[in-house]
mmCIF file of N, CA and C in Angstrom:
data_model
loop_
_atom_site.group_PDB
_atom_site.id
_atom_site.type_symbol
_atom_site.label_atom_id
_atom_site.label_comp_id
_atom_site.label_asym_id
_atom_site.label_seq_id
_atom_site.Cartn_x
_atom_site.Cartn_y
_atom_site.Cartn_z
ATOM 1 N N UNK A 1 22.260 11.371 -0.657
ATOM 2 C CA UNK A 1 21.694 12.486 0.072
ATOM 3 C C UNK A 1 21.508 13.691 -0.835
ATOM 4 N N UNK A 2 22.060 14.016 -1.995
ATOM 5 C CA UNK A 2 22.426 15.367 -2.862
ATOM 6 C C UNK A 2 21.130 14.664 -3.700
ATOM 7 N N UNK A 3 20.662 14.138 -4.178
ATOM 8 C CA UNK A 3 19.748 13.222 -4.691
ATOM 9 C C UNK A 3 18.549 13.363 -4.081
ATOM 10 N N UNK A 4 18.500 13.252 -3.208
ATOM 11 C CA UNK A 4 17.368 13.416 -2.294
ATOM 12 C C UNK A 4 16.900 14.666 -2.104
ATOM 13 N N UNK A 5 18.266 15.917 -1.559
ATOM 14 C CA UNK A 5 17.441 17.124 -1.797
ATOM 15 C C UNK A 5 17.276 17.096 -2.765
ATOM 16 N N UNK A 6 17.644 17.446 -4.078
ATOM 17 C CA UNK A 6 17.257 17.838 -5.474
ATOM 18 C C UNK A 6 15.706 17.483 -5.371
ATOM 19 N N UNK A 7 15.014 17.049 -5.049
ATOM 20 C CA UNK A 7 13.828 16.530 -5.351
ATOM 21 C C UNK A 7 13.138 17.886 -4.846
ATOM 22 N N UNK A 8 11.772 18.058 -5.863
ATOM 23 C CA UNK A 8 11.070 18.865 -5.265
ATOM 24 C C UNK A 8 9.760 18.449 -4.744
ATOM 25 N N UNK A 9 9.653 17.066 -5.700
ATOM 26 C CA UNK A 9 7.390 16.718 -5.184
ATOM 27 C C UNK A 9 8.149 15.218 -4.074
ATOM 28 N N UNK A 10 8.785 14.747 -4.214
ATOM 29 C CA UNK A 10 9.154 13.729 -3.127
ATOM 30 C C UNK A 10 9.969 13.764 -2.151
ATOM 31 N N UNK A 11 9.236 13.356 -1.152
ATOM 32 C CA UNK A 11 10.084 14.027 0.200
ATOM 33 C C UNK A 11 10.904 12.962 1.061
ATOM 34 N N UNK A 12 11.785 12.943 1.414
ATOM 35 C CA UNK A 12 12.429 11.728 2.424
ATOM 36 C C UNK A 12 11.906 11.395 2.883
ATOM 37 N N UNK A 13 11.628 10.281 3.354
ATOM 38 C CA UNK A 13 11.638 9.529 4.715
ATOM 39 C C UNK A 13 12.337 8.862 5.726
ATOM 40 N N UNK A 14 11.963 9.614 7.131
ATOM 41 C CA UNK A 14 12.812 9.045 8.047
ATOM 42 C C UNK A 14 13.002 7.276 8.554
ATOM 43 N N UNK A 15 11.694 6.895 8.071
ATOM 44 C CA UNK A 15 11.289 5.645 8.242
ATOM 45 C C UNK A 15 10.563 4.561 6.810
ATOM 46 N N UNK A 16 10.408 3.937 6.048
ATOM 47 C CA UNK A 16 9.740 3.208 5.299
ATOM 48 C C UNK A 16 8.851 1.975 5.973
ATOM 49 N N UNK A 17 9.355 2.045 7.953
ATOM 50 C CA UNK A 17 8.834 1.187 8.318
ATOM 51 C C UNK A 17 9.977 -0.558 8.205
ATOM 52 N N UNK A 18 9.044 -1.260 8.455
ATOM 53 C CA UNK A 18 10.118 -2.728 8.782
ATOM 54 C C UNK A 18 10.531 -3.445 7.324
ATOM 55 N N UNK A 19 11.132 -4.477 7.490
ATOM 56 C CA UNK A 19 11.434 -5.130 6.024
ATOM 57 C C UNK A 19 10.134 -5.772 5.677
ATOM 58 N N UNK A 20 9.338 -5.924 6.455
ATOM 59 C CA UNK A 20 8.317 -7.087 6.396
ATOM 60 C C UNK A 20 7.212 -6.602 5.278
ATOM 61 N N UNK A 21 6.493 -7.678 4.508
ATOM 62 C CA UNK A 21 5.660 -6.773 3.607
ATOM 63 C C UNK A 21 4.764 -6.269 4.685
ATOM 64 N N UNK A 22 3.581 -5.221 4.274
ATOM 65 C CA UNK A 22 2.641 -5.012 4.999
ATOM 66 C C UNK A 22 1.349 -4.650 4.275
ATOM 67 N N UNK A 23 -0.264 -4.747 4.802
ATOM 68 C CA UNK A 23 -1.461 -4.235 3.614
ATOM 69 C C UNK A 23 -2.320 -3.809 4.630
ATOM 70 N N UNK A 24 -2.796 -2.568 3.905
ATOM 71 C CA UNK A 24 -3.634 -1.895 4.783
ATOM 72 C C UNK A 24 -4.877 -1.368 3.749
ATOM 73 N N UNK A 25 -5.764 -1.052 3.953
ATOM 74 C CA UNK A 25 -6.941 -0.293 3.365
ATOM 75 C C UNK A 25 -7.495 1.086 3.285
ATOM 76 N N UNK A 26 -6.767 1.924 2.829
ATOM 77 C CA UNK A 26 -6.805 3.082 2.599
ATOM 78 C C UNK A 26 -7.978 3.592 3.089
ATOM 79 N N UNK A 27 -9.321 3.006 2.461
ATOM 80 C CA UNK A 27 -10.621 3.886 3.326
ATOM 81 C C UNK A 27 -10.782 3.492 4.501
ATOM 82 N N UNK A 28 -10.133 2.931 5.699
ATOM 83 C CA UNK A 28 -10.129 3.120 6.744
ATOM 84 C C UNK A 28 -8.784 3.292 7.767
ATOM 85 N N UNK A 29 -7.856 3.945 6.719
ATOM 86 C CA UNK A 29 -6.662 4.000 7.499
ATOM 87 C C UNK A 29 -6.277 5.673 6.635
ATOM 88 N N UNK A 30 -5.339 5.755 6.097
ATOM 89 C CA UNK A 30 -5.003 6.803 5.544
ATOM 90 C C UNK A 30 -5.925 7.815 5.594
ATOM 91 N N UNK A 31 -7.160 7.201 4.407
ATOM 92 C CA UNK A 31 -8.078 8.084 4.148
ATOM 93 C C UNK A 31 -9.722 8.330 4.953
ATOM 94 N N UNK A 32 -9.318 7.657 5.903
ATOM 95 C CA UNK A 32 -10.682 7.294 6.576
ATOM 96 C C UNK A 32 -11.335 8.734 7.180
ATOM 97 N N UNK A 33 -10.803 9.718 6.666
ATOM 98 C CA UNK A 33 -11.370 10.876 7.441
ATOM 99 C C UNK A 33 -12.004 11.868 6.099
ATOM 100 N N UNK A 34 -11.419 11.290 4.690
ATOM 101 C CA UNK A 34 -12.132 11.941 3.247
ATOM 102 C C UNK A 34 -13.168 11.363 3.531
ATOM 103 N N UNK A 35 -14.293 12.263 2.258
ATOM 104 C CA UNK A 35 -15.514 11.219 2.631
ATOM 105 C C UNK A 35 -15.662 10.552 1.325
ATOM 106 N N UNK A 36 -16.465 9.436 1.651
ATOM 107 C CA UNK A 36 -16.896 8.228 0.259
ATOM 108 C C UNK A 36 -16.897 9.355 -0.980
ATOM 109 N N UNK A 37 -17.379 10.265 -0.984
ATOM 110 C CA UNK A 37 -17.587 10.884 -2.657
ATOM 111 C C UNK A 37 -16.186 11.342 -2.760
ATOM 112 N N UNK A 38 -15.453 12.257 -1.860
ATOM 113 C CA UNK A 38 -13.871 12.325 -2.604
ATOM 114 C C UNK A 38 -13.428 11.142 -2.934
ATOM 115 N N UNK A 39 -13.040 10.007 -1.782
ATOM 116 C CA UNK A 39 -12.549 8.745 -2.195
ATOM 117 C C UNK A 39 -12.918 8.321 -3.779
ATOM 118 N N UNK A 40 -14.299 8.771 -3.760
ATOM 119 C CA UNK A 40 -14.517 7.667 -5.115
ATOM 120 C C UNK A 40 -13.792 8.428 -6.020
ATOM 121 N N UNK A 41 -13.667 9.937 -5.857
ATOM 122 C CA UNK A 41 -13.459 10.742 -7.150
ATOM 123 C C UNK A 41 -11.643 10.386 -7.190
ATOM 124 N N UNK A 42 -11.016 10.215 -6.121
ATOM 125 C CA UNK A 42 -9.499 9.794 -6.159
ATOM 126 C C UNK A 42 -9.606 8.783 -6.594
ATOM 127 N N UNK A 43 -10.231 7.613 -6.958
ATOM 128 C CA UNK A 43 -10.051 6.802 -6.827
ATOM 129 C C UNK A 43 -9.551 5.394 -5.645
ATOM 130 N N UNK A 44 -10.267 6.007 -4.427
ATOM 131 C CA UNK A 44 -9.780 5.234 -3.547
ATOM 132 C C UNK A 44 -11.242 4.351 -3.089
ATOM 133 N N UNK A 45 -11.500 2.732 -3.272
ATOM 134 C CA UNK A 45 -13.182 2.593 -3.118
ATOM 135 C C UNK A 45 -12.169 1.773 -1.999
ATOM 136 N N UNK A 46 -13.698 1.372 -1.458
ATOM 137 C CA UNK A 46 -13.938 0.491 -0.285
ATOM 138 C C UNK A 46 -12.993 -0.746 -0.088
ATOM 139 N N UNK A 47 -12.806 -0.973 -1.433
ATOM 140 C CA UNK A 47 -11.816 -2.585 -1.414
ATOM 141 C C UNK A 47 -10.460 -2.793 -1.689
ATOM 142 N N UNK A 48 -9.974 -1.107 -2.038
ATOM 143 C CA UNK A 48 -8.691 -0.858 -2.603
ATOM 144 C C UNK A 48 -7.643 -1.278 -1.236
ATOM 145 N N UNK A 49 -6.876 -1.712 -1.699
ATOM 146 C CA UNK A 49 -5.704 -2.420 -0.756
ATOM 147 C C UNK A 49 -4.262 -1.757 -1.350
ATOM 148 N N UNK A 50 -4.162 -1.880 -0.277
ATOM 149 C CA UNK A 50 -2.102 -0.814 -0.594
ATOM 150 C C UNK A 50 -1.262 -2.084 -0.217
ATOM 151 N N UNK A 51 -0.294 -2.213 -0.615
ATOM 152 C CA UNK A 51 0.275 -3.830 -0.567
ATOM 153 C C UNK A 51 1.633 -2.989 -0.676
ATOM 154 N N UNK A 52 3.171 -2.696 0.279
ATOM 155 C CA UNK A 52 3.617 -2.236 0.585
ATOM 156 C C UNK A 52 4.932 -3.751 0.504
ATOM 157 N N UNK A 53 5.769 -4.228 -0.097
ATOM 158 C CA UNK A 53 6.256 -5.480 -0.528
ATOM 159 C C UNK A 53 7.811 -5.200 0.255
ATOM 160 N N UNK A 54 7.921 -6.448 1.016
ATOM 161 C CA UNK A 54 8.955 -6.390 2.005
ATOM 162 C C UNK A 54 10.145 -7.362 1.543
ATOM 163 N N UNK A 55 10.799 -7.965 2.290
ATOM 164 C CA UNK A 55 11.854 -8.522 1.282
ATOM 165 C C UNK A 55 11.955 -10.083 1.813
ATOM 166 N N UNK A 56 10.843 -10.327 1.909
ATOM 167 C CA UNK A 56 10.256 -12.082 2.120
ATOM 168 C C UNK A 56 10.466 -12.692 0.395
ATOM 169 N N UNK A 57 10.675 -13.602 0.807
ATOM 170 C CA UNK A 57 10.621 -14.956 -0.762
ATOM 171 C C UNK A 57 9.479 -14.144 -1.119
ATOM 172 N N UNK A 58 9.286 -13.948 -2.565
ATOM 173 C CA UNK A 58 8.721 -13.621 -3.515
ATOM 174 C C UNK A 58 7.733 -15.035 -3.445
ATOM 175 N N UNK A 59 7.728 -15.964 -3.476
ATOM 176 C CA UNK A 59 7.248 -17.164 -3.599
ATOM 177 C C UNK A 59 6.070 -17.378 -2.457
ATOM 178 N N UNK A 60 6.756 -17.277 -1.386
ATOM 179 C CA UNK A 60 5.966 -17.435 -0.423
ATOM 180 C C UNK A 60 4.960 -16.464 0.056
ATOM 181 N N UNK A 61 5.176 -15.084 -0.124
ATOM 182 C CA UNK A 61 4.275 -13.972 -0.694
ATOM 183 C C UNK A 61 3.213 -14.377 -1.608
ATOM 184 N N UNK A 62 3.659 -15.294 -2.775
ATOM 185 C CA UNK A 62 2.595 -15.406 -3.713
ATOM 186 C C UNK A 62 1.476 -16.730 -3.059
ATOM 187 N N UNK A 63 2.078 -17.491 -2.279
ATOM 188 C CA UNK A 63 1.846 -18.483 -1.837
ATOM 189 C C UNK A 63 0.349 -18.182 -0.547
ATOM 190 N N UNK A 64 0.555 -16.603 -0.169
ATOM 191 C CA UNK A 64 0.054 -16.594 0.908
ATOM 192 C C UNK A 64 -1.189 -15.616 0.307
ATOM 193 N N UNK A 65 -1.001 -14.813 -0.517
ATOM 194 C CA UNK A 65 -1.854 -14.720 -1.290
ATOM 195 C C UNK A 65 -2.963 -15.144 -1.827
ATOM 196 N N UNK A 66 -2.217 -16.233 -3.167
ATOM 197 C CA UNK A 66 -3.226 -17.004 -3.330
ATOM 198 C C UNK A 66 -4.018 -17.911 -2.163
ATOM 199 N N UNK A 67 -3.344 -18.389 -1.432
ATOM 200 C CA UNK A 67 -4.342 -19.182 -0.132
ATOM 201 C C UNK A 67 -5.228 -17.969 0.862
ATOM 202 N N UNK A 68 -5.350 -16.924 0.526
ATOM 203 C CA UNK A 68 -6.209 -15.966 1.165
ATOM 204 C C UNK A 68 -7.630 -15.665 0.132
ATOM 205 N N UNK A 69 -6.730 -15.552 -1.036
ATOM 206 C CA UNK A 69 -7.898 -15.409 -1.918
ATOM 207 C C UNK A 69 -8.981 -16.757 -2.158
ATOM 208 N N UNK A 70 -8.258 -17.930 -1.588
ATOM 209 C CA UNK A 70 -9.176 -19.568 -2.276
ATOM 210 C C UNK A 70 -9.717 -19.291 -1.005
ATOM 211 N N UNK A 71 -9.681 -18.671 0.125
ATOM 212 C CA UNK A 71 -10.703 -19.037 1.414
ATOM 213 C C UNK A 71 -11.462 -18.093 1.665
ATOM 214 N N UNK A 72 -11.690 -16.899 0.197
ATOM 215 C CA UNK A 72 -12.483 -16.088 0.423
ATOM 216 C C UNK A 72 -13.610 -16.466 -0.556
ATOM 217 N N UNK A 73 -13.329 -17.412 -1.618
ATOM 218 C CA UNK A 73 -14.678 -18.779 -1.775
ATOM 219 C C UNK A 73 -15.513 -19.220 -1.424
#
């Protein structure tokens, strides 16, 4: 907790949310209210994915992955 205040640019959180991983898409969640030219200038495009890693097998994470990416073939 003494750790936590000390901080000045990072702030607590009351929540991180569940153990589970989770992925969302920034230009239509977070940022969906910047417009396309800020996004691009942050660096946030259309396809950028936030991948938020939960405490599932590492394996089976990779597992589910790759079988998302072979059925987008």
């Amino acid at each position: 907790q003494a750790f936590m205040k000390r901080l000045r640019l990072i702030k607590a959180a009351g929540s991180l949310g569940g153990v589970e991983t989770t992925i969302c898409d920034p230009a239509t969640t977070s940022h969906q209210k910047v417009s396309s030219e800020v996004r691009k200038r942050l660096g946030i495009s259309d396809n950028l994915l936030r991948l938020s890693v939960g405490i599932e097998n590492q394996d089976d994470l990779i597992e589910d992955i790759q079988q998302a990416l072979e059925e987008e073939k």
